[in-house]
PDB file of C-alpha atoms in Angstrom:
ATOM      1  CA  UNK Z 946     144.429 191.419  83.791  1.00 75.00           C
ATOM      2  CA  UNK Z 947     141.432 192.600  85.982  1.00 92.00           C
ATOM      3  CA  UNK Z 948     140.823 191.456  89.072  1.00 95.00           C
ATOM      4  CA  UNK Z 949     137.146 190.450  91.031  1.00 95.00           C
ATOM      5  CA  UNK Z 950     137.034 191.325  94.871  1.00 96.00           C
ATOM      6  CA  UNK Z 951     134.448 189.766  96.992  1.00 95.00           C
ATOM      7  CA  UNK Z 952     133.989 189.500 100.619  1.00 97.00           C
ATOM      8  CA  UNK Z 953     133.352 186.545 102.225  1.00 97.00           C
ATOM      9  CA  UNK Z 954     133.048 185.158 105.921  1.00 97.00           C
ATOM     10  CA  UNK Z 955     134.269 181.990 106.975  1.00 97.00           C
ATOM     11  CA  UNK Z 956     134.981 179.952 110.314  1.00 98.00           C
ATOM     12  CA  UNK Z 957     137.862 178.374 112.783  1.00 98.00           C
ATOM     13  CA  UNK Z 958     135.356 175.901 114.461  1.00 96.00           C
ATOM     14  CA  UNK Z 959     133.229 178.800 116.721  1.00 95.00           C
ATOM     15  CA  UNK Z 960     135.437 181.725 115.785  1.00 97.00           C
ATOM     16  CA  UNK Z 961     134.156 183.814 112.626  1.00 98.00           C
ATOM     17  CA  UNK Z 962     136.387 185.782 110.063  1.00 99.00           C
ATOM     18  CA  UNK Z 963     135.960 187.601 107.027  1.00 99.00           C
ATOM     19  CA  UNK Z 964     137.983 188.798 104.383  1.00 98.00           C
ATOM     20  CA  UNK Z 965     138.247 189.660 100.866  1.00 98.00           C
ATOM     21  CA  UNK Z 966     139.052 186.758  98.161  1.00 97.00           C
ATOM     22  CA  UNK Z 967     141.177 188.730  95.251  1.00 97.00           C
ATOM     23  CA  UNK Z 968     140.535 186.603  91.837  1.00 95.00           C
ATOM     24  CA  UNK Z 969     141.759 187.166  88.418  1.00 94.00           C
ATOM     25  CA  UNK Z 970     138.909 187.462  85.966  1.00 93.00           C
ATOM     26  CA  UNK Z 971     141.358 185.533  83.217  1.00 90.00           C
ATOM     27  CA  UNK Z 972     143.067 182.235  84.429  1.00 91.00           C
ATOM     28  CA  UNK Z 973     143.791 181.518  87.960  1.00 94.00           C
ATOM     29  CA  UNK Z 974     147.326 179.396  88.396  1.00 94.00           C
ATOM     30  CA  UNK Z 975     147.512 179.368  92.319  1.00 96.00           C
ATOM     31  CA  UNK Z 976     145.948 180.528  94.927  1.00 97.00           C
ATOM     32  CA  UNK Z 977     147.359 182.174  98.181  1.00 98.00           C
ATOM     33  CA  UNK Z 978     146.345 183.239 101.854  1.00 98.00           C
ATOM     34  CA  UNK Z 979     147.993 186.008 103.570  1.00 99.00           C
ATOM     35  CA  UNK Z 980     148.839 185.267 107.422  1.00 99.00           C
ATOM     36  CA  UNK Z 981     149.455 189.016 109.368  1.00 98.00           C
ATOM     37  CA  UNK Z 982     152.123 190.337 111.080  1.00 98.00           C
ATOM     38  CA  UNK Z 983     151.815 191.413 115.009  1.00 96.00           C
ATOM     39  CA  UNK Z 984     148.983 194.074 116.472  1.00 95.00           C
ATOM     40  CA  UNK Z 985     146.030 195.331 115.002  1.00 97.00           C
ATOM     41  CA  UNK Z 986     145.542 194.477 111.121  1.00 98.00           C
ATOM     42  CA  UNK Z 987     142.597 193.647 108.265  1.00 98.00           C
ATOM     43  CA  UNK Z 988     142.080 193.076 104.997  1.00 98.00           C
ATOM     44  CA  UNK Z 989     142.852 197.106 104.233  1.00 97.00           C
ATOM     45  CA  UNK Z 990     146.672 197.659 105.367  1.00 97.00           C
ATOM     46  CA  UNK Z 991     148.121 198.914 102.635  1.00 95.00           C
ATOM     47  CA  UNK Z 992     151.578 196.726 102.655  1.00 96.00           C
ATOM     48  CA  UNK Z 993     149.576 193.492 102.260  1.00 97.00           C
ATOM     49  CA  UNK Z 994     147.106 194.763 100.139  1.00 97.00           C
ATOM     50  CA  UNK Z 995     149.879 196.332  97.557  1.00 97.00           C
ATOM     51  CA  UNK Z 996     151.344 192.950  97.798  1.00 98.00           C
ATOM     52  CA  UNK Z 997     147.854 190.846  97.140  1.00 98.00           C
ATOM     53  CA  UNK Z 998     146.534 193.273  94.329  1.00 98.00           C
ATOM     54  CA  UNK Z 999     149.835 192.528  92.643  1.00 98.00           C
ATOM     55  CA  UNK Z1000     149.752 189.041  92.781  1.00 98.00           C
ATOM     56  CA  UNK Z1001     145.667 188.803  91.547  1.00 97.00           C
ATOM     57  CA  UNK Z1002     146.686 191.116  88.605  1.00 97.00           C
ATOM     58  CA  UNK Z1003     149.158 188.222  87.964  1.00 97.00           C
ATOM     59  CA  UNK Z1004     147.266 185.325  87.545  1.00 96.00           C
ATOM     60  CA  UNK Z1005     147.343 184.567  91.380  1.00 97.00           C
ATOM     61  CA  UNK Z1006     144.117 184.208  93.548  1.00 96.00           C
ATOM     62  CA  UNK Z1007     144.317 185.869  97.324  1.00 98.00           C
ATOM     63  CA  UNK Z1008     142.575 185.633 100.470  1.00 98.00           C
ATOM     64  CA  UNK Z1009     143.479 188.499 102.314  1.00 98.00           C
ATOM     65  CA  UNK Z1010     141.529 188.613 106.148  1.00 98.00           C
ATOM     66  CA  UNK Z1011     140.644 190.436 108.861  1.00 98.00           C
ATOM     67  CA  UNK Z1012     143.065 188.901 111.656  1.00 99.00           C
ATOM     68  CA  UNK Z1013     141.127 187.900 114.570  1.00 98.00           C
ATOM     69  CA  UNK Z1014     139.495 190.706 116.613  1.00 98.00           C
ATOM     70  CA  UNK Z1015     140.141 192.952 113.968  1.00 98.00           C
ATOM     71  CA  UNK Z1016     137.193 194.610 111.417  1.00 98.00           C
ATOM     72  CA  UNK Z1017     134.482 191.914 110.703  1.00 98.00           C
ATOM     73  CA  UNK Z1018     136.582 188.892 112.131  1.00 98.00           C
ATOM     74  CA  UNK Z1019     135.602 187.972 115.758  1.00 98.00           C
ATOM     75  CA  UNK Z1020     138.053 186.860 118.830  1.00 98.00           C
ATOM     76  CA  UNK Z1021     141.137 188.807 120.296  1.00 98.00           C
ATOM     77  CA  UNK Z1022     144.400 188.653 118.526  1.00 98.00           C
ATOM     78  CA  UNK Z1023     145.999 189.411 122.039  1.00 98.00           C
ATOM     79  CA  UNK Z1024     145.169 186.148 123.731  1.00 98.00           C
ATOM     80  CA  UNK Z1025     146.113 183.966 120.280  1.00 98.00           C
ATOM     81  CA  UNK Z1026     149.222 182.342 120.366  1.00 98.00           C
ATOM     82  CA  UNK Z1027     151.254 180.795 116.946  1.00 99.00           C
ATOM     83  CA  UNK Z1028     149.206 178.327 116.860  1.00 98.00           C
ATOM     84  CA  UNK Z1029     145.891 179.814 117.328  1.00 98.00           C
ATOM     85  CA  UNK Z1030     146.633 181.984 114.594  1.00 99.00           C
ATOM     86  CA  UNK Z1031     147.841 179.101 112.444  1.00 99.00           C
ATOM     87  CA  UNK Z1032     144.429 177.568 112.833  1.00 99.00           C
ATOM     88  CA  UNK Z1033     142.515 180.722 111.621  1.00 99.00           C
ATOM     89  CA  UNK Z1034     145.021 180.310 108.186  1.00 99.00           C
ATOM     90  CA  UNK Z1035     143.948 176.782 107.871  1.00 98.00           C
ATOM     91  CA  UNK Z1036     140.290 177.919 107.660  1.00 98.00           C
ATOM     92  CA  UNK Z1037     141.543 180.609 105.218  1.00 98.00           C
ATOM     93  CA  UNK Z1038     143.184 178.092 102.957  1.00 97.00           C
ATOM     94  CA  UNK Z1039     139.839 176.037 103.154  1.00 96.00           C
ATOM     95  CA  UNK Z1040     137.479 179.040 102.416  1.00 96.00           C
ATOM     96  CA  UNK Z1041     139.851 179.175  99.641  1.00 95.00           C
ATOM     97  CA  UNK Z1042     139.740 176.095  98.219  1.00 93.00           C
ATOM     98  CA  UNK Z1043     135.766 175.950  97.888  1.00 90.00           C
ATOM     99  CA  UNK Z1044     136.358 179.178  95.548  1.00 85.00           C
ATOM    100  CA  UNK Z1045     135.580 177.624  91.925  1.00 70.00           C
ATOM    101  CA  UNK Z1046     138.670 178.803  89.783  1.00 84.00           C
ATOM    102  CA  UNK Z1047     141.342 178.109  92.444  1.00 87.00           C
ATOM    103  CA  UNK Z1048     142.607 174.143  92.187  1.00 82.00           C
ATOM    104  CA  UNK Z1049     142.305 173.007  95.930  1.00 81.00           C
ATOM    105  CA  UNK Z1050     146.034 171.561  95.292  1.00 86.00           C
ATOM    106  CA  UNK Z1051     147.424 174.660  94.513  1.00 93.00           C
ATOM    107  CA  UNK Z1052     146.872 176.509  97.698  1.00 97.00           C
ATOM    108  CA  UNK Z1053     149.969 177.991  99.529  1.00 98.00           C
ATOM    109  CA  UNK Z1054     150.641 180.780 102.495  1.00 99.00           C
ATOM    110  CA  UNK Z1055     152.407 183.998 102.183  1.00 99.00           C
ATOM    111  CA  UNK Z1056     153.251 185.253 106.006  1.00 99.00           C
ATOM    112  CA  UNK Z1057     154.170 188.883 106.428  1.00 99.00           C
ATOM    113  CA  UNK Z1058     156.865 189.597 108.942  1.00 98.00           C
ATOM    114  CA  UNK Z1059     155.330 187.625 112.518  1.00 98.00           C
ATOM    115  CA  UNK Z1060     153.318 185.638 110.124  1.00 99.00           C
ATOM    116  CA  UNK Z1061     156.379 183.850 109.161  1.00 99.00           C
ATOM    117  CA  UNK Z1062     156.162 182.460 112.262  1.00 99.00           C
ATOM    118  CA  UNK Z1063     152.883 180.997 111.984  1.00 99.00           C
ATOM    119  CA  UNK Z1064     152.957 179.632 108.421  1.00 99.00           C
ATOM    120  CA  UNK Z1065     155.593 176.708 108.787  1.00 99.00           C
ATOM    121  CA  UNK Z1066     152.840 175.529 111.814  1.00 99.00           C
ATOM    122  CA  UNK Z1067     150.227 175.605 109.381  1.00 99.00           C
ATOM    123  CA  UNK Z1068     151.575 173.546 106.753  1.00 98.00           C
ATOM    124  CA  UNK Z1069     152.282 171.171 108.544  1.00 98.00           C
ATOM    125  CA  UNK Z1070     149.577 170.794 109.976  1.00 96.00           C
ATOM    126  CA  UNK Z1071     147.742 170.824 106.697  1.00 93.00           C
ATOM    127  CA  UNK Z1072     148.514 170.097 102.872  1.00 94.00           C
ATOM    128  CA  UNK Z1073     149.819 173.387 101.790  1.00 97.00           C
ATOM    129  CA  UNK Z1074     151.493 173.889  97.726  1.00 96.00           C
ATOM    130  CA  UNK Z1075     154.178 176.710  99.222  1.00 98.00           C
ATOM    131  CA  UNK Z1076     155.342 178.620 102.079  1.00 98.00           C
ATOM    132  CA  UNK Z1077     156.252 182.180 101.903  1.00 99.00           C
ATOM    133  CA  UNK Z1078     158.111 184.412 104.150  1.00 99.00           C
ATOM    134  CA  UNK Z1079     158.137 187.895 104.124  1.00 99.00           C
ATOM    135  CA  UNK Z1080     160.456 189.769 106.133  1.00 99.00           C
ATOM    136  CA  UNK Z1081     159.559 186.961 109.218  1.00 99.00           C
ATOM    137  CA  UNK Z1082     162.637 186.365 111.258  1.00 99.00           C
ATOM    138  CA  UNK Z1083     163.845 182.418 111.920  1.00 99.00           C
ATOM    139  CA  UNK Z1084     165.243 183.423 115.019  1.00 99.00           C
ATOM    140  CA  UNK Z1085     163.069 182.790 118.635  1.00 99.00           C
ATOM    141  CA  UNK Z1086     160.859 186.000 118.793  1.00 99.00           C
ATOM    142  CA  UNK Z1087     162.638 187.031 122.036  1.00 98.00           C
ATOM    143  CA  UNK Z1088     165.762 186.608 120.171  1.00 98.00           C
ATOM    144  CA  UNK Z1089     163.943 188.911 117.632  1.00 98.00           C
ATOM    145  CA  UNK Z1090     162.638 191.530 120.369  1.00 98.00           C
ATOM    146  CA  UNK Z1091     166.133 191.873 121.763  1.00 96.00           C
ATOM    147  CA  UNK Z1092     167.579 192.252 118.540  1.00 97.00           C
ATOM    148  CA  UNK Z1093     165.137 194.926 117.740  1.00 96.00           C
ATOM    149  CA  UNK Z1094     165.298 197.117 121.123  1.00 95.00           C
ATOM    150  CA  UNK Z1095     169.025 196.624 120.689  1.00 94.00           C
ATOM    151  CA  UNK Z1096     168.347 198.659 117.443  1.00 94.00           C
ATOM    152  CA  UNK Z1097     166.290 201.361 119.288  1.00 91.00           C
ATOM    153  CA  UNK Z1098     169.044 201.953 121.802  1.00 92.00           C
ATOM    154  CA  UNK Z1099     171.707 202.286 119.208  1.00 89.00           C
ATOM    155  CA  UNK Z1100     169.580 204.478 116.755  1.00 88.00           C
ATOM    156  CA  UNK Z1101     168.896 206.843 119.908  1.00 86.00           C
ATOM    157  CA  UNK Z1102     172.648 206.912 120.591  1.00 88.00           C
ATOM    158  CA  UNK Z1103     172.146 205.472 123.948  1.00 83.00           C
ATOM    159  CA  UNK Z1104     175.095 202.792 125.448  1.00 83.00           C
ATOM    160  CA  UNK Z1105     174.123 199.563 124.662  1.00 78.00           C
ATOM    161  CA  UNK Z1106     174.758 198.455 128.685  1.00 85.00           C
ATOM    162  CA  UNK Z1107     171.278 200.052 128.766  1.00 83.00           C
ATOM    163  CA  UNK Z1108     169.825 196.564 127.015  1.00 86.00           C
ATOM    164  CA  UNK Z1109     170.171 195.138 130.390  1.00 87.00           C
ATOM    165  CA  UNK Z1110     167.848 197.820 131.986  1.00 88.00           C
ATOM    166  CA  UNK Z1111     165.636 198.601 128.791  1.00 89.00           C
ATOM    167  CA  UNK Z1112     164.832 195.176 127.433  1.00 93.00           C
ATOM    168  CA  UNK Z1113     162.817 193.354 130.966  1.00 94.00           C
ATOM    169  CA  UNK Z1114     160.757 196.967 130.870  1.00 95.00           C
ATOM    170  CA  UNK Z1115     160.177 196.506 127.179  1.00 94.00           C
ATOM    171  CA  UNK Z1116     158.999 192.939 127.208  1.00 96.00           C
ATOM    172  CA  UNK Z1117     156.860 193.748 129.914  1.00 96.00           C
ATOM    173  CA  UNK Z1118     154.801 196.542 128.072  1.00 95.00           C
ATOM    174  CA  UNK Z1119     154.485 193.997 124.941  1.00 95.00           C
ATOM    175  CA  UNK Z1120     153.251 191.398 127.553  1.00 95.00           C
ATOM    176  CA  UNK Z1121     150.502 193.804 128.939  1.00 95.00           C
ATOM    177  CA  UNK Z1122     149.832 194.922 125.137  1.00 94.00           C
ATOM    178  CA  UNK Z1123     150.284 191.369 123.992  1.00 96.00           C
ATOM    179  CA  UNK Z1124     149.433 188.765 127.081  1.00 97.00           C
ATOM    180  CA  UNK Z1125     150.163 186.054 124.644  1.00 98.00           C
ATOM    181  CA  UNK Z1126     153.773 186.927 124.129  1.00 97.00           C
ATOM    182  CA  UNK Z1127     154.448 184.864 127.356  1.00 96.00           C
ATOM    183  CA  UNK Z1128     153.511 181.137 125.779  1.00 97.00           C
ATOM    184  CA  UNK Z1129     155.209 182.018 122.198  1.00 98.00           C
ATOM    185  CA  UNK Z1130     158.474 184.178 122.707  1.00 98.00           C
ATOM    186  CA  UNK Z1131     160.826 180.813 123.104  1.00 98.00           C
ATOM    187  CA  UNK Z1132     159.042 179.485 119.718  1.00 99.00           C
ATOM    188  CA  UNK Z1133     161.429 178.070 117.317  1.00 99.00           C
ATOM    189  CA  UNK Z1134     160.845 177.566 114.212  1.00 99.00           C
ATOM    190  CA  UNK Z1135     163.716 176.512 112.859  1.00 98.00           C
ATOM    191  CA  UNK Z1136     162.628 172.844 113.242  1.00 97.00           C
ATOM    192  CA  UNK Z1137     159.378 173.270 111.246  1.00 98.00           C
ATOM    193  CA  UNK Z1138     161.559 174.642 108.404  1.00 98.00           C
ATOM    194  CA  UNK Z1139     163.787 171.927 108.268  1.00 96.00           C
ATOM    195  CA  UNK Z1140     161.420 169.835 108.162  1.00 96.00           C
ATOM    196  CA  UNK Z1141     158.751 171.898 105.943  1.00 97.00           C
ATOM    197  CA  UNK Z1142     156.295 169.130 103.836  1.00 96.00           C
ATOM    198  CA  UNK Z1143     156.566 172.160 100.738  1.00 96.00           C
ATOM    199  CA  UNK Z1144     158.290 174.056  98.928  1.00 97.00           C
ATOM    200  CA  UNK Z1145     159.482 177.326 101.075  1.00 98.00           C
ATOM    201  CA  UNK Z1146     161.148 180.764  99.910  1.00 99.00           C
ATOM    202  CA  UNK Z1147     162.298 183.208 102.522  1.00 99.00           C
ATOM    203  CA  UNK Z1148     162.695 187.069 101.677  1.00 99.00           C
ATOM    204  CA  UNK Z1149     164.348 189.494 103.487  1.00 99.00           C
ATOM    205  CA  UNK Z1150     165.151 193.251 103.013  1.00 98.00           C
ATOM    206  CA  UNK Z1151     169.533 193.426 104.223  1.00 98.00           C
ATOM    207  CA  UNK Z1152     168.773 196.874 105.785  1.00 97.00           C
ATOM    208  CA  UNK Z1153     166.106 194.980 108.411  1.00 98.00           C
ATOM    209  CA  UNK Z1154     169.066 193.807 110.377  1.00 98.00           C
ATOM    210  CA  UNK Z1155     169.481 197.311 111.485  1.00 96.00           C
ATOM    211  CA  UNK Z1156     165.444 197.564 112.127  1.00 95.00           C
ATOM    212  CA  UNK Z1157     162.933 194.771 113.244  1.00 96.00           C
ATOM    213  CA  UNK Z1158     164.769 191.206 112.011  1.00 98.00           C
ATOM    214  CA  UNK Z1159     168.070 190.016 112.762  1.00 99.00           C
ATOM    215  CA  UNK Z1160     168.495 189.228 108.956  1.00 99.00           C
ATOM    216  CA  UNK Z1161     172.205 187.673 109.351  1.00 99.00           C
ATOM    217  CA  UNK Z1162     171.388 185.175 111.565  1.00 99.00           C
ATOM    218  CA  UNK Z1163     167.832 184.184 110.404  1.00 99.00           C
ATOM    219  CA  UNK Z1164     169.832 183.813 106.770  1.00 98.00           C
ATOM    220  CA  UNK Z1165     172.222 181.740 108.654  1.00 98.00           C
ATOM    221  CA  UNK Z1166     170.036 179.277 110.494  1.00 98.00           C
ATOM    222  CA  UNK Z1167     167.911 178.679 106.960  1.00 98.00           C
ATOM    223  CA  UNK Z1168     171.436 178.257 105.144  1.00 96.00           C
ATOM    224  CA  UNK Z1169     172.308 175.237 107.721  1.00 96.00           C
ATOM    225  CA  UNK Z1170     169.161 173.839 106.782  1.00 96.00           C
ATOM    226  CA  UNK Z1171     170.041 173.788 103.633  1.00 95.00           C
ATOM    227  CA  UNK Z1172     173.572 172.436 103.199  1.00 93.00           C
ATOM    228  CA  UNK Z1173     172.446 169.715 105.720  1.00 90.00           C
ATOM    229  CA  UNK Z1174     169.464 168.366 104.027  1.00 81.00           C
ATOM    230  CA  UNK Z1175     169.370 167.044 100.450  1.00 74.00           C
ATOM    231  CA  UNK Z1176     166.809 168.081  98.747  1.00 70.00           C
ATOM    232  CA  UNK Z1177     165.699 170.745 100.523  1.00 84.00           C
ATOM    233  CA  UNK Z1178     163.015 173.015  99.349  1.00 94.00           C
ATOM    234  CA  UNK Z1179     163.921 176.135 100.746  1.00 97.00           C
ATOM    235  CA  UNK Z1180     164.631 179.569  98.831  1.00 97.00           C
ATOM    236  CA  UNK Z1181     166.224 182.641  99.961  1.00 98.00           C
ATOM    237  CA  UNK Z1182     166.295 186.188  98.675  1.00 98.00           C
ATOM    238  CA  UNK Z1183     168.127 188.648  99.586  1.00 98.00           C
ATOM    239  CA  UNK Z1184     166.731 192.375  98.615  1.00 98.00           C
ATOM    240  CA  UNK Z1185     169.988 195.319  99.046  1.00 96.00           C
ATOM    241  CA  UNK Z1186     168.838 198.452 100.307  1.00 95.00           C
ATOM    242  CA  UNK Z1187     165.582 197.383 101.189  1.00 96.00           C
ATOM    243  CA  UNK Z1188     163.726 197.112 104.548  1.00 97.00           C
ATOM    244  CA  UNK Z1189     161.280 195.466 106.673  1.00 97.00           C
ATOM    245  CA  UNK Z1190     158.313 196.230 104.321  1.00 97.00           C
ATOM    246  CA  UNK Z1191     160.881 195.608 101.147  1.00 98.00           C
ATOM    247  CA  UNK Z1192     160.117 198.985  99.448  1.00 96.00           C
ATOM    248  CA  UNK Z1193     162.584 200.948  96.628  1.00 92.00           C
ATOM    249  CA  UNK Z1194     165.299 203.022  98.431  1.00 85.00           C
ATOM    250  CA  UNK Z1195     163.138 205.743  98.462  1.00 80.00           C
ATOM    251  CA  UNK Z1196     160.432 203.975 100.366  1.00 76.00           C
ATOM    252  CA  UNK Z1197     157.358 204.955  98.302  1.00 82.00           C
ATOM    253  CA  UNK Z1198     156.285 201.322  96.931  1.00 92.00           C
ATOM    254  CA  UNK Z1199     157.545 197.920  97.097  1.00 96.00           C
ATOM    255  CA  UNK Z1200     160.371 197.449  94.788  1.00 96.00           C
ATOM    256  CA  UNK Z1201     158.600 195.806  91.612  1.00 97.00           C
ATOM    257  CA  UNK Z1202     161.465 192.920  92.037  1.00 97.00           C
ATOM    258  CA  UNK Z1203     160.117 191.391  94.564  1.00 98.00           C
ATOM    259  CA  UNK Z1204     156.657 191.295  93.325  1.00 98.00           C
ATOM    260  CA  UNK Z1205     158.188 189.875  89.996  1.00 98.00           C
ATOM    261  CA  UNK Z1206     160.486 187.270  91.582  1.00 98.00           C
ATOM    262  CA  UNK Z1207     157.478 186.472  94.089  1.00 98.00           C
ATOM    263  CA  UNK Z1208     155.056 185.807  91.544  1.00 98.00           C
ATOM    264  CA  UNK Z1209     157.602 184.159  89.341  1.00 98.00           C
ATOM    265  CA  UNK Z1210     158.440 181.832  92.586  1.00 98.00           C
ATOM    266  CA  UNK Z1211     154.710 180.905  93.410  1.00 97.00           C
ATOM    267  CA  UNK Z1212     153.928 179.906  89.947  1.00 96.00           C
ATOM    268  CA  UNK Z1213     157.228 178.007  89.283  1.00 95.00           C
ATOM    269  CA  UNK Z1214     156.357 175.841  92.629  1.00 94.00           C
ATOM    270  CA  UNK Z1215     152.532 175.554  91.649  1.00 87.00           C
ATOM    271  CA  UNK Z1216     153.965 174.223  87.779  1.00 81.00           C
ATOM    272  CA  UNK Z1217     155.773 171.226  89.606  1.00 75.00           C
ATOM    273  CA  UNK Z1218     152.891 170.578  91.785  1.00 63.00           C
ATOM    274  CA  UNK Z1219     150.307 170.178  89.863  1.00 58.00           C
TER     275      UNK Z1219
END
C-alpha cells in the first residue's frame, strides 16, 4: 500500500508545531500520534520514522512532529515538563482527527521510550482509542536514571560504590541540560496505568535492563496492575535479544515482529472500538 506525506502545522493554545501526517492512500483503520523520547528530536529520526512508515504502509494513519523547540515546532523542550508535553500530543491527536480519512474515534498514542511517560497523562486527559509504550520505563524517572548510570558504571568496570559519588554529579548535568528534570523525576506513573480509560500495550526489548530501562521491574509493577484489576486493558510484550530501540540481534532494523504484532495490536483494539 502507498503512503501520502504532508506537512502540516498545528497549535497547543499559543505554542505552534508542525509535523508530517503519514496516510495510506487505500483504507485508513486507525490513526496514531507519536509522543518523543528525551532531548532534541523531529519528525526525521530515523527510529520513529522506521516505526511510522511501517505502520502507514499498514493501513494505519501517523502524525509524526517536531517536539517542541525542535525543526519547525516553536517553544523549548528543556523547560516542558510531562505534562507540558502531554498537552502538545493532545493538539496532535486533534490535528489528527480533522484529517478526512482518519475516524476521530479511532485515534490512539504510541510513546517512544520517555514518551511513555507522557502518554498515560494524555489519555486521560482526553478520549484516546489506545496507548502504546515503546521501550518507556513504569518506574519514577530517577528510579530510571539511577538504574541507567548504574549500567554505565558496571559496563566501564568501575565498583558500583561509585553510584554514590557518580549519580548526584550525573543528575546535576541532566538538570543543567534538562532544567525541567527537577519538577518530573519523582513522576509516577504507575497510577495513570492502573487506572488507564483505554486499552494499553507495553513493549519492551529484555536486553534494555542492562541499558536505559529497568525492564524487570517496570514488567513487574504493570503485572500487579494486572492481577489486581479485573478487566484490565493492559498488554505486555516481551522482545528476547532486543534493546532499547527493539532492533534484530544484529541491530540494523527493527525486528519485523514488533512492527507485525504492533500493527496487529492497534487494529485489534481499534476493531472493538469502533
Amino acid at each position: 500500500m502507498s503512503v501520502r506525506t504532508k506537512a502540516i502545522e498545528y497549535r497547543n493554545e499559543d505554542l505552534k508545531l508542525a509535523g508530517d501526517i503519514l496516510i495510506p492512500t487505500g483504507e485508513c483503520k486507525a490513526g496514531t500520534v507519536f509522543i518523543h523520547g528525551s532531548g532534541k528530536s523531529d519528525r526525521t529520526n530515523p527510529w520513529y520514522r522506521e516505526i511510522a512508515e511501517y505502520l502507514a504502509h499498514h493501513q494505519i494513519g501517523v502524525l509524526l512532529s517536531d517536539k517542541r523547540g525542535c525543526n519547525e515546532s516553536e517553544g523549548d523542550w528543556r523547560t516542558a515538563d510531562f505534562h507540558d508535553l502531554a498537552e502538545d500530543a493532545i493538539a496532535g491527536v486533534e490535528a489528527l482527527r480533522n484529517h478526512a480519512k482518519i475516524a476521530t474515534d479511532l485515534i490512539g498514542l504510541i510513546g517512544v521510550s520517555q514518551g511513555g511517560w507522557v502518554a498515560p497523562i494524555a489519555a486521560h486527559e482526553r478520549n484516546v482509542s489506545f496507548v502504546v509504550n515503546l521501550s518507556g520505563a513504569t518506574v519514577r524517572p530517577r528510579e530510571q536514571f539511577h538504574h541507567e548510570v548504574m549500567n554505565d558504571i558496571r559496563q566501564m568496570r568501575l565498583p558500583g560504590w561509585l553510584v554514590h559519588v557518580y549519580f548526584p554529579l550525573a543528575e546535576l548535568f541532566l538538570r543543567r541540560k534538562w532544567p525541567a528534570w527537577h519538577d518530573v523525576r519523582f513522576f509516577d506513573p504507575v497510577p495513570l496505568w492502573k487506572s488507564l480509560p483505554a486499552p494499553g500495550l507495553l513493549v519492551f526489548g529484555e536486553e534494555d535492563e542492562y541499558d536505559n530501562v529497568p525492564v524487570k521491574e517496570s514488567i513487574r509493577r504493570i503485572k500487579d496492575i494486572i492481577e489486581e484489576a479485573n478487566g484490565c486493558q493492559l498488554t505486555i510484550k516481551i522482545y528476547p535479544r532486543s534493546g532499547h530501540a527493539l532492533r534484530e540481534p544484529n541491530g540494523k532494523q527493527i525486528r519485523p515482529d514488533v512492527l507485525e504484532s504492533l500493527v496487529e495490536w492497534i487494529i485489534n483494539v481499534s476493531r472493538k472500538g469502533a
